């Protein structure tokens, strides 16, 4: 396990990324879209390393949305294969660096084999503390909130809580991100300016950064650019400027 780096002021504690643009990256090179996904794994590895070495404590990567099941069968199949292979290949480095892995999303939608791989990877890294790597797979913000609401409704029905006890904090306890602070910085690559059903609840006060760079080309320099932009933001959380002590929120 490597020594925890010091998080310089202005570095976000929790970074959430929509890794978008793999298909367009491949198409621009007359390659099949799946080649873009393969290259995307390399970009993800580089960003994980860069975040860990810069003192980011939580990195959430959107790898597959609940709506991505609508893609052609062959592309979905390749993505599943890539997930299985990537977990196997990347696990030793994550273990060695002290990175904890957590998967969020509707895991039951995946094959038994993939579910087992995810559970095993979580188990093997559960004591790691350098950084938490959260991978959102078959994830949708609406799925997350709906499931939390259903759990609360069930608790009310069984008498273990009253409707008055349904607070934002109580709902948060049922989200898949339970225990994690909300993202400080959201990055979307690939040029689209939307959140595409990512962490809808958790992004309430997150600083948004959009990059035109296609995900397979996203480098540490691009990440640093996003961090620099974040460091210059003033987060007010509803207050007025005069009420705030520091400049940026990290
Ligand atoms: C993001 O890249 C990866 C996944 C959604 C799995 P895309 O595959 O969406 O790439 P574009 O947006 O079509 O270029
Ligand atoms: C969002 O990208 C999901 C992931 C990157 C995993 P999409 O490419 O699926 O989003 P839309 O369809 O352009 O909104
Ligand atoms: Mg896309």
Coordinates of N, CA, C and O and ligand atoms in Angstrom, one line a residue, residues 17-21 24 33 62-65 67-68 71 136 188 192 194-196, ligand 2:
X17 N -17.3 10.9 -12.8 CA -17.0 11.1 -14.2 C -18.0 10.4 -15.1 O -18.2 9.2 -14.9
X18 N -18.5 11.0 -16.1 CA -19.2 10.4 -17.2 C -18.2 10.2 -18.3 O -17.8 11.2 -18.9
X19 N -17.8 9.0 -18.5 CA -16.7 8.7 -19.5 C -17.4 8.5 -20.8 O -17.7 7.4 -21.2
X20 N -17.6 9.6 -21.6 CA -18.3 9.5 -22.8 C -17.5 9.9 -24.0 O -16.5 10.7 -23.9
X21 N -17.8 9.3 -25.1 CA -17.2 9.6 -26.4 C -16.4 8.4 -27.0 O -15.7 8.6 -28.0
X24 N -17.5 7.6 -30.7 CA -17.1 8.6 -31.7 C -15.6 8.6 -31.9 O -15.1 8.8 -33.0
X33 N -17.0 0.6 -32.9 CA -17.2 1.3 -31.6 C -16.5 0.6 -30.4 O -16.0 1.2 -29.5
X62 N -18.8 6.4 -14.3 CA -20.0 5.9 -14.9 C -19.6 5.0 -16.1 O -19.1 5.5 -17.1
X63 N -19.8 3.7 -15.9 CA -19.3 2.8 -16.9 C -20.4 2.2 -17.8 O -20.1 1.9 -19.0
X64 N -21.6 2.2 -17.3 CA -22.7 1.6 -18.1 C -24.0 2.0 -17.4 O -24.2 1.7 -16.2
X65 N -24.9 2.7 -18.2 CA -26.1 3.2 -17.6 C -27.2 2.2 -17.7 O -27.2 1.2 -18.6
X67 N -29.8 2.7 -19.2 CA -30.3 2.8 -20.5 C -29.4 2.2 -21.6 O -29.8 2.0 -22.7
X68 N -28.1 2.0 -21.2 CA -27.2 1.4 -22.2 C -27.5 0.0 -22.6 O -27.0 -0.5 -23.6
X71 N -28.5 -0.6 -26.3 CA -27.6 -0.6 -27.4 C -27.6 -2.0 -28.1 O -28.1 -3.0 -27.6
X136 N -20.0 2.7 -11.5 CA -21.5 2.7 -11.7 C -21.8 1.8 -12.9 O -21.4 2.2 -14.1
X188 N -17.8 15.5 -17.4 CA -18.3 14.7 -18.5 C -17.4 15.0 -19.7 O -17.3 16.2 -20.1
X192 N -21.0 16.4 -24.7 CA -22.5 16.5 -24.4 C -22.7 17.2 -23.1 O -21.9 16.9 -22.1
X194 N -25.1 17.1 -20.6 CA -26.2 16.6 -19.9 C -25.7 15.5 -18.9 O -24.6 15.1 -19.0
X195 N -26.6 15.2 -17.9 CA -26.2 14.3 -16.9 C -26.6 12.8 -17.2 O -26.2 11.9 -16.5
X196 N -27.4 12.6 -18.2 CA -27.8 11.3 -18.6 C -28.1 10.3 -17.5 O -27.6 9.1 -17.5
Ligands
LIG2 C1 -23.7 8.1 -20.4 O1 -23.4 8.1 -21.7 C2 -23.5 6.8 -19.8 C3 -22.0 6.4 -19.7 C4 -21.0 7.1 -20.1 C5 -21.8 5.1 -19.1 P1 -24.4 7.9 -22.9 O2 -23.6 8.0 -24.2 O3 -25.2 6.6 -22.7 O4 -25.4 9.1 -22.8 P2 -26.4 9.7 -23.8 O5 -27.2 8.6 -24.4 O6 -25.6 10.4 -24.9 O7 -27.2 10.7 -23.1

